[in-house]
mmCIF file of C-alpha atoms and ligand atoms in Angstrom:
data_model
loop_
_atom_site.group_PDB
_atom_site.id
_atom_site.type_symbol
_atom_site.label_atom_id
_atom_site.label_comp_id
_atom_site.label_asym_id
_atom_site.label_seq_id
_atom_site.Cartn_x
_atom_site.Cartn_y
_atom_site.Cartn_z
ATOM 1 C CA MET A 1 22.969 -11.227 -25.896
ATOM 2 C CA ILE A 2 20.834 -11.240 -22.733
ATOM 3 C CA THR A 3 17.547 -9.060 -22.802
ATOM 4 C CA LEU A 4 16.122 -7.718 -19.538
ATOM 5 C CA ALA A 5 12.376 -6.575 -19.664
ATOM 6 C CA LEU A 6 11.721 -3.611 -17.347
ATOM 7 C CA SER A 7 8.880 -0.956 -16.982
ATOM 8 C CA LYS A 8 9.648 2.637 -16.911
ATOM 9 C CA GLY A 9 9.226 4.599 -13.724
ATOM 10 C CA ARG A 10 10.008 3.003 -10.280
ATOM 11 C CA ILE A 11 10.704 -0.387 -11.313
ATOM 12 C CA PHE A 12 13.363 0.912 -13.702
ATOM 13 C CA ASP A 13 14.728 3.327 -11.181
ATOM 14 C CA ASP A 14 14.747 0.732 -8.340
ATOM 15 C CA THR A 15 16.610 -1.689 -10.707
ATOM 16 C CA LEU A 16 19.576 0.608 -11.253
ATOM 17 C CA PRO A 17 21.267 -0.115 -8.124
ATOM 18 C CA LEU A 18 20.850 -3.917 -8.655
ATOM 19 C CA LEU A 19 22.324 -3.534 -12.074
ATOM 20 C CA ALA A 20 25.221 -1.441 -10.500
ATOM 21 C CA SER A 21 25.885 -4.235 -8.168
ATOM 22 C CA ALA A 22 26.396 -6.564 -11.003
ATOM 23 C CA GLY A 23 28.670 -3.868 -12.607
ATOM 24 C CA VAL A 24 26.301 -2.788 -15.104
ATOM 25 C CA GLU A 25 25.486 0.877 -15.969
ATOM 26 C CA MET A 26 22.799 2.113 -18.334
ATOM 27 C CA LEU A 27 24.137 4.067 -21.322
ATOM 28 C CA ASP A 28 20.547 5.362 -22.253
ATOM 29 C CA ASP A 29 18.266 7.292 -20.187
ATOM 30 C CA PRO A 30 14.406 6.644 -20.554
ATOM 31 C CA GLN A 31 13.798 10.064 -19.168
ATOM 32 C CA THR A 32 15.646 11.946 -22.241
ATOM 33 C CA SER A 33 15.433 9.215 -24.849
ATOM 34 C CA ARG A 34 12.409 7.724 -26.914
ATOM 35 C CA LYS A 35 14.369 4.436 -27.382
ATOM 36 C CA LEU A 36 12.692 1.233 -26.294
ATOM 37 C CA ILE A 37 15.768 -0.892 -26.338
ATOM 38 C CA LEU A 38 18.417 0.593 -24.089
ATOM 39 C CA ALA A 39 22.242 -0.199 -24.247
ATOM 40 C CA THR A 40 24.099 -0.938 -21.090
ATOM 41 C CA SER A 41 27.911 -0.888 -20.259
ATOM 42 C CA ARG A 42 27.819 -4.691 -21.039
ATOM 43 C CA PRO A 43 27.763 -5.100 -24.782
ATOM 44 C CA ASP A 44 25.961 -8.560 -24.201
ATOM 45 C CA LEU A 45 23.102 -7.041 -21.823
ATOM 46 C CA ARG A 46 20.316 -4.784 -23.057
ATOM 47 C CA VAL A 47 17.163 -3.569 -21.456
ATOM 48 C CA VAL A 48 13.762 -3.316 -23.185
ATOM 49 C CA LEU A 49 11.231 -0.932 -21.814
ATOM 50 C CA VAL A 50 7.621 -2.387 -21.755
ATOM 51 C CA ARG A 51 4.309 -1.864 -19.878
ATOM 52 C CA ALA A 52 4.548 -3.292 -16.347
ATOM 53 C CA THR A 53 1.742 -5.743 -17.064
ATOM 54 C CA ASP A 54 3.620 -6.911 -20.343
ATOM 55 C CA VAL A 55 6.765 -7.998 -18.512
ATOM 56 C CA PRO A 56 5.566 -11.680 -17.924
ATOM 57 C CA THR A 57 4.397 -11.897 -21.542
ATOM 58 C CA TYR A 58 7.787 -10.863 -22.959
ATOM 59 C CA VAL A 59 9.624 -13.319 -20.699
ATOM 60 C CA GLU A 60 7.160 -16.487 -21.080
ATOM 61 C CA TYR A 61 7.557 -16.178 -24.866
ATOM 62 C CA GLY A 62 11.081 -15.369 -25.199
ATOM 63 C CA GLY A 63 10.915 -11.611 -26.236
ATOM 64 C CA ALA A 64 13.091 -11.173 -23.176
ATOM 65 C CA ASP A 65 15.319 -13.586 -21.194
ATOM 66 C CA LEU A 66 14.742 -11.856 -17.779
ATOM 67 C CA GLY A 67 12.303 -9.445 -16.390
ATOM 68 C CA ILE A 68 11.435 -7.605 -13.267
ATOM 69 C CA THR A 69 7.815 -6.984 -12.173
ATOM 70 C CA GLY A 70 5.354 -6.771 -9.259
ATOM 71 C CA LYS A 71 3.948 -9.702 -7.370
ATOM 72 C CA ASP A 72 0.555 -8.065 -8.166
ATOM 73 C CA VAL A 73 1.134 -8.173 -11.905
ATOM 74 C CA LEU A 74 2.280 -11.820 -11.682
ATOM 75 C CA LEU A 75 -0.601 -13.052 -9.694
ATOM 76 C CA GLU A 76 -2.959 -11.577 -12.209
ATOM 77 C CA TYR A 77 -0.994 -12.821 -15.031
ATOM 78 C CA GLY A 78 -1.229 -16.382 -13.648
ATOM 79 C CA GLY A 79 0.548 -19.377 -14.989
ATOM 80 C CA SER A 80 3.889 -20.788 -14.428
ATOM 81 C CA GLY A 81 5.492 -20.010 -17.815
ATOM 82 C CA PHE A 82 8.812 -18.859 -16.251
ATOM 83 C CA TYR A 83 11.181 -19.136 -13.319
ATOM 84 C CA GLN A 84 10.927 -16.786 -10.356
ATOM 85 C CA PRO A 85 14.202 -17.269 -8.615
ATOM 86 C CA LEU A 86 14.369 -13.941 -6.548
ATOM 87 C CA ASP A 87 11.997 -11.473 -4.589
ATOM 88 C CA LEU A 88 14.099 -8.329 -5.104
ATOM 89 C CA GLY A 89 12.460 -6.496 -2.324
ATOM 90 C CA ILE A 90 11.976 -3.257 -4.529
ATOM 91 C CA ALA A 91 8.802 -1.285 -5.245
ATOM 92 C CA LYS A 92 7.331 -2.382 -2.066
ATOM 93 C CA CYS A 93 3.669 -1.754 -1.359
ATOM 94 C CA ARG A 94 0.530 -3.512 -0.375
ATOM 95 C CA ILE A 95 -2.940 -4.437 -2.187
ATOM 96 C CA SER A 96 -5.707 -3.185 0.209
ATOM 97 C CA VAL A 97 -9.379 -2.564 -0.027
ATOM 98 C CA ALA A 98 -10.394 1.075 0.366
ATOM 99 C CA VAL A 99 -13.583 2.871 0.708
ATOM 100 C CA ARG A 100 -15.234 6.414 1.005
ATOM 101 C CA LYS A 101 -14.896 7.566 4.756
ATOM 102 C CA ASP A 102 -18.643 7.540 5.095
ATOM 103 C CA PHE A 103 -19.177 4.056 3.907
ATOM 104 C CA ASP A 104 -19.758 1.400 6.562
ATOM 105 C CA TYR A 105 -17.426 -1.471 5.034
ATOM 106 C CA ALA A 106 -17.823 -3.684 8.289
ATOM 107 C CA GLN A 107 -21.571 -3.590 8.336
ATOM 108 C CA ALA A 108 -21.715 -4.173 4.500
ATOM 109 C CA VAL A 109 -19.451 -7.097 4.816
ATOM 110 C CA LYS A 110 -21.228 -8.519 7.780
ATOM 111 C CA LYS A 111 -24.801 -8.085 6.322
ATOM 112 C CA GLY A 112 -23.929 -10.321 3.524
ATOM 113 C CA SER A 113 -24.935 -7.684 0.961
ATOM 114 C CA ARG A 114 -23.388 -7.544 -2.478
ATOM 115 C CA LEU A 115 -20.420 -5.282 -2.539
ATOM 116 C CA ARG A 116 -19.463 -3.487 -5.881
ATOM 117 C CA VAL A 117 -15.730 -3.597 -6.102
ATOM 118 C CA ALA A 118 -13.673 -1.605 -8.715
ATOM 119 C CA THR A 119 -10.092 -2.802 -9.433
ATOM 120 C CA LYS A 120 -7.491 -3.589 -11.967
ATOM 121 C CA TYR A 121 -6.840 -6.740 -9.763
ATOM 122 C CA VAL A 122 -9.901 -8.707 -10.492
ATOM 123 C CA ASP A 123 -8.391 -12.227 -9.730
ATOM 124 C CA ILE A 124 -6.819 -11.199 -6.436
ATOM 125 C CA ALA A 125 -10.078 -9.399 -5.258
ATOM 126 C CA ARG A 126 -12.257 -12.367 -6.443
ATOM 127 C CA GLU A 127 -10.245 -14.787 -4.286
ATOM 128 C CA PHE A 128 -10.011 -12.404 -1.338
ATOM 129 C CA PHE A 129 -13.650 -11.945 -1.181
ATOM 130 C CA ALA A 130 -14.611 -15.486 -1.980
ATOM 131 C CA LYS A 131 -12.553 -16.563 1.123
ATOM 132 C CA LYS A 132 -14.288 -14.058 3.391
ATOM 133 C CA GLY A 133 -17.616 -15.401 2.020
ATOM 134 C CA VAL A 134 -18.629 -11.921 0.566
ATOM 135 C CA HIS A 135 -20.606 -11.546 -2.562
ATOM 136 C CA VAL A 136 -19.029 -9.093 -5.082
ATOM 137 C CA ASP A 137 -19.590 -7.603 -8.391
ATOM 138 C CA LEU A 138 -16.366 -6.789 -9.770
ATOM 139 C CA ILE A 139 -15.810 -3.885 -12.009
ATOM 140 C CA LYS A 140 -12.595 -4.007 -14.058
ATOM 141 C CA LEU A 141 -10.726 -0.746 -14.240
ATOM 142 C CA TYR A 142 -7.297 0.096 -15.796
ATOM 143 C CA GLY A 143 -6.379 3.092 -13.658
ATOM 144 C CA SER A 144 -7.432 5.899 -11.324
ATOM 145 C CA MET A 145 -9.379 3.407 -9.271
ATOM 146 C CA GLU A 146 -9.795 5.985 -6.545
ATOM 147 C CA LEU A 147 -12.435 7.687 -8.480
ATOM 148 C CA ALA A 148 -14.800 4.693 -8.467
ATOM 149 C CA PRO A 149 -16.351 5.094 -4.931
ATOM 150 C CA LEU A 150 -16.309 8.992 -5.363
ATOM 151 C CA THR A 151 -18.543 8.774 -8.390
ATOM 152 C CA GLY A 152 -20.735 6.060 -7.149
ATOM 153 C CA LEU A 153 -19.341 3.564 -9.662
ATOM 154 C CA ALA A 154 -18.370 1.152 -6.903
ATOM 155 C CA ASP A 155 -18.595 0.780 -3.055
ATOM 156 C CA ALA A 156 -14.948 -0.073 -2.665
ATOM 157 C CA ILE A 157 -11.722 -0.571 -4.530
ATOM 158 C CA VAL A 158 -8.958 -3.088 -4.474
ATOM 159 C CA ASP A 159 -5.713 -1.121 -5.252
ATOM 160 C CA LEU A 160 -2.211 -0.574 -4.456
ATOM 161 C CA VAL A 161 -1.221 1.488 -1.331
ATOM 162 C CA SER A 162 2.201 2.693 -0.256
ATOM 163 C CA THR A 163 2.278 5.980 1.655
ATOM 164 C CA GLY A 164 -1.459 6.295 1.733
ATOM 165 C CA ASN A 165 -1.257 9.774 0.207
ATOM 166 C CA THR A 166 -3.374 8.981 -2.869
ATOM 167 C CA LEU A 167 -6.272 7.602 -0.627
ATOM 168 C CA LYS A 168 -6.024 10.534 1.681
ATOM 169 C CA ALA A 169 -5.973 13.031 -1.158
ATOM 170 C CA ASN A 170 -9.152 11.344 -2.426
ATOM 171 C CA ASP A 171 -10.951 11.104 1.004
ATOM 172 C CA LEU A 172 -10.747 7.332 0.964
ATOM 173 C CA ILE A 173 -9.639 5.130 3.777
ATOM 174 C CA GLU A 174 -8.046 1.726 3.817
ATOM 175 C CA VAL A 175 -10.141 -0.775 5.557
ATOM 176 C CA GLU A 176 -8.500 -4.189 4.945
ATOM 177 C CA PRO A 177 -4.926 -5.076 3.504
ATOM 178 C CA ILE A 178 -4.868 -8.082 1.374
ATOM 179 C CA MET A 179 -1.201 -8.701 0.750
ATOM 180 C CA GLU A 180 2.284 -7.336 0.673
ATOM 181 C CA ILE A 181 3.787 -6.712 -2.701
ATOM 182 C CA SER A 182 7.335 -6.362 -4.013
ATOM 183 C CA SER A 183 8.951 -6.910 -7.398
ATOM 184 C CA ARG A 184 10.299 -10.354 -8.417
ATOM 185 C CA LEU A 185 12.956 -11.440 -10.899
ATOM 186 C CA ILE A 186 11.560 -13.741 -13.449
ATOM 187 C CA VAL A 187 13.653 -15.816 -16.060
ATOM 188 C CA ASN A 188 12.598 -17.456 -19.364
ATOM 189 C CA ARG A 189 12.747 -21.149 -18.970
ATOM 190 C CA ALA A 190 14.797 -21.870 -22.100
ATOM 191 C CA ALA A 191 17.257 -18.945 -21.467
ATOM 192 C CA MET A 192 17.868 -20.392 -18.108
ATOM 193 C CA LYS A 193 19.343 -23.447 -19.614
ATOM 194 C CA LEU A 194 20.780 -21.945 -22.848
ATOM 195 C CA LYS A 195 22.382 -18.835 -21.380
ATOM 196 C CA HIS A 196 22.902 -20.251 -17.948
ATOM 197 C CA GLU A 197 26.485 -18.918 -17.602
ATOM 198 C CA LYS A 198 25.448 -15.378 -18.501
ATOM 199 C CA ILE A 199 22.216 -15.359 -16.419
ATOM 200 C CA GLN A 200 23.227 -17.298 -13.250
ATOM 201 C CA PRO A 201 26.090 -14.447 -12.404
ATOM 202 C CA LEU A 202 23.503 -11.702 -12.736
ATOM 203 C CA ILE A 203 21.034 -13.608 -10.452
ATOM 204 C CA ASP A 204 23.848 -14.170 -7.852
ATOM 205 C CA ALA A 205 24.890 -10.491 -7.941
ATOM 206 C CA PHE A 206 21.177 -9.494 -7.545
ATOM 207 C CA ASN A 207 20.691 -11.877 -4.560
ATOM 208 C CA THR A 208 23.976 -10.434 -2.730
ATOM 209 C CA SER A 209 22.683 -7.086 -3.221
ATOM 210 C CA VAL A 210 19.233 -7.867 -1.941
ATOM 211 C CA SER A 211 20.562 -9.733 1.253
ATOM 212 C CA GLN A 212 22.797 -6.725 1.921
ATOM 213 C CA SER A 213 19.877 -4.252 1.764
ATOM 214 C CA ALA A 214 17.798 -6.524 3.877
ATOM 215 C CA SER A 215 20.581 -6.787 6.507
ATOM 216 C CA ASN A 216 21.030 -2.881 6.520
ATOM 217 C CA THR A 217 17.324 -2.360 7.512
HETATM 218 P P1 LIG B 301 1.052 -0.154 -16.308
HETATM 219 O O1 LIG B 301 1.984 0.604 -17.086
HETATM 220 O O2 LIG B 301 0.760 -1.461 -16.918
HETATM 221 O O3 LIG B 301 -0.247 0.702 -16.221
HETATM 222 P P2 LIG B 301 1.538 0.713 -13.650
HETATM 223 O O4 LIG B 301 1.232 2.118 -14.066
HETATM 224 O O5 LIG B 301 0.934 -0.003 -12.582
HETATM 225 O O6 LIG B 301 1.536 -0.374 -14.927
HETATM 226 P P3 LIG B 301 3.793 1.376 -12.232
HETATM 227 O O7 LIG B 301 2.966 2.376 -11.474
HETATM 228 O O8 LIG B 301 5.156 1.742 -12.800
HETATM 229 O O9 LIG B 301 3.088 0.662 -13.381
HETATM 230 O O10 LIG B 301 3.955 0.185 -11.248
HETATM 231 C C1 LIG B 301 4.702 -0.849 -11.305
HETATM 232 C C2 LIG B 301 4.661 -1.828 -10.061
HETATM 233 O O11 LIG B 301 5.342 -1.030 -9.103
HETATM 234 C C3 LIG B 301 3.466 -2.328 -9.699
HETATM 235 O O12 LIG B 301 2.874 -3.465 -10.342
HETATM 236 C C4 LIG B 301 3.552 -2.406 -8.280
HETATM 237 O O13 LIG B 301 4.207 -3.785 -8.021
HETATM 238 C C5 LIG B 301 4.613 -1.461 -7.797
HETATM 239 N N1 LIG B 301 4.012 -0.312 -7.399
HETATM 240 C C6 LIG B 301 2.912 0.429 -7.885
HETATM 241 N N2 LIG B 301 2.495 1.487 -7.178
HETATM 242 C C7 LIG B 301 3.446 1.668 -6.170
HETATM 243 C C8 LIG B 301 3.589 2.568 -5.261
HETATM 244 N N3 LIG B 301 2.832 3.587 -4.840
HETATM 245 N N4 LIG B 301 4.618 2.304 -4.267
HETATM 246 C C9 LIG B 301 5.359 1.306 -4.392
HETATM 247 N N5 LIG B 301 5.352 0.249 -5.450
HETATM 248 C C10 LIG B 301 4.349 0.397 -6.345
HETATM 249 C C1 LIG B 302 -0.072 3.637 -7.476
HETATM 250 C C2 LIG B 302 -1.368 3.106 -7.140
HETATM 251 C C3 LIG B 302 -2.022 4.149 -6.156
HETATM 252 C C4 LIG B 302 -0.793 4.956 -5.729
HETATM 253 C C5 LIG B 302 -0.613 4.521 -4.226
HETATM 254 O O1 LIG B 302 -0.377 4.696 -8.492
HETATM 255 O O2 LIG B 302 -2.289 2.770 -8.097
HETATM 256 O O3 LIG B 302 -2.772 5.078 -6.808
HETATM 257 O O4 LIG B 302 0.356 4.422 -6.305
HETATM 258 O O5 LIG B 302 0.652 5.153 -3.687
HETATM 259 P P1 LIG B 302 0.518 5.909 -2.381
HETATM 260 O O6 LIG B 302 -0.238 5.206 -1.376
HETATM 261 O O7 LIG B 302 2.028 6.160 -2.074
HETATM 262 O O8 LIG B 302 -0.158 7.275 -2.647
HETATM 263 P P2 LIG B 302 0.880 5.182 -9.423
HETATM 264 O O9 LIG B 302 1.721 6.244 -8.536
HETATM 265 O O10 LIG B 302 1.738 4.106 -9.959
HETATM 266 O O11 LIG B 302 0.171 5.910 -10.568
HETATM 267 P P3 LIG B 302 -0.529 5.148 -11.787
HETATM 268 O O12 LIG B 302 -2.030 5.594 -11.501
HETATM 269 O O13 LIG B 302 -0.012 5.707 -12.827
HETATM 270 O O14 LIG B 302 -0.243 3.571 -11.594
#
């Protein structure tokens, strides 16, 4: 049996075409089912649904052989407890700094004043501002980051941006991109050796599908 860890939502949805390219269809639908272990058309392949931030933990410790998760999650998780053979080019977005429209970010950064930054991505934010020589007080949040500058909790946020609609709807502006994000395939180290004949063809099929999508854009 091969176990693939996915999170519900965009990663699950964007993975379906990749699985289809490997000849795999889902037999259960997370929209209508409360099951956490989902069967596929391949009796030796199942999908487990976990929180996005838990995917690396499942793969590192063998709760899953494979996983798909964002580069943002992998950078915050840290370590090298698994292989990362493929950038799948799905769930694309960027991590950026955003502030209220009336906040003078350029001036705050130039003056060397301390910036209060709220984010789920404390390691990424710490490294980014340290490289710029900006002093920051980091405030860890787990969601709804956009609220922090609006309520006075922070001067700035470091969060994911895709269309920019969420920032716009909350009267915030993106002032500095930090890095581009997409989702990666990760593989348990032991499984890569012990289940190589089953895992390698999946990696190859995903790779072919990713290359085809890239050449079509
Ligand atoms: P958790 O369940 O742990 O709270 P989450 O709510 O961030 O995680 P998702 O919103 O499904 O989970 O995001 C999963 C991944 O998709 C993120 O880690 C990121 O790589 C990517 N992502 C997040 N937001 C966007 C977006 N607006 N557009 C494109 N990709 C995104
Ligand atoms: C993510 C992210 C932003 C939003 C950005 O949230 O945290 O809030 O997407 O996307 P946009 O630029 O296209 O508006 P998500 O939709 O995943 O909701 P969440 O708060 O449940 O993570």
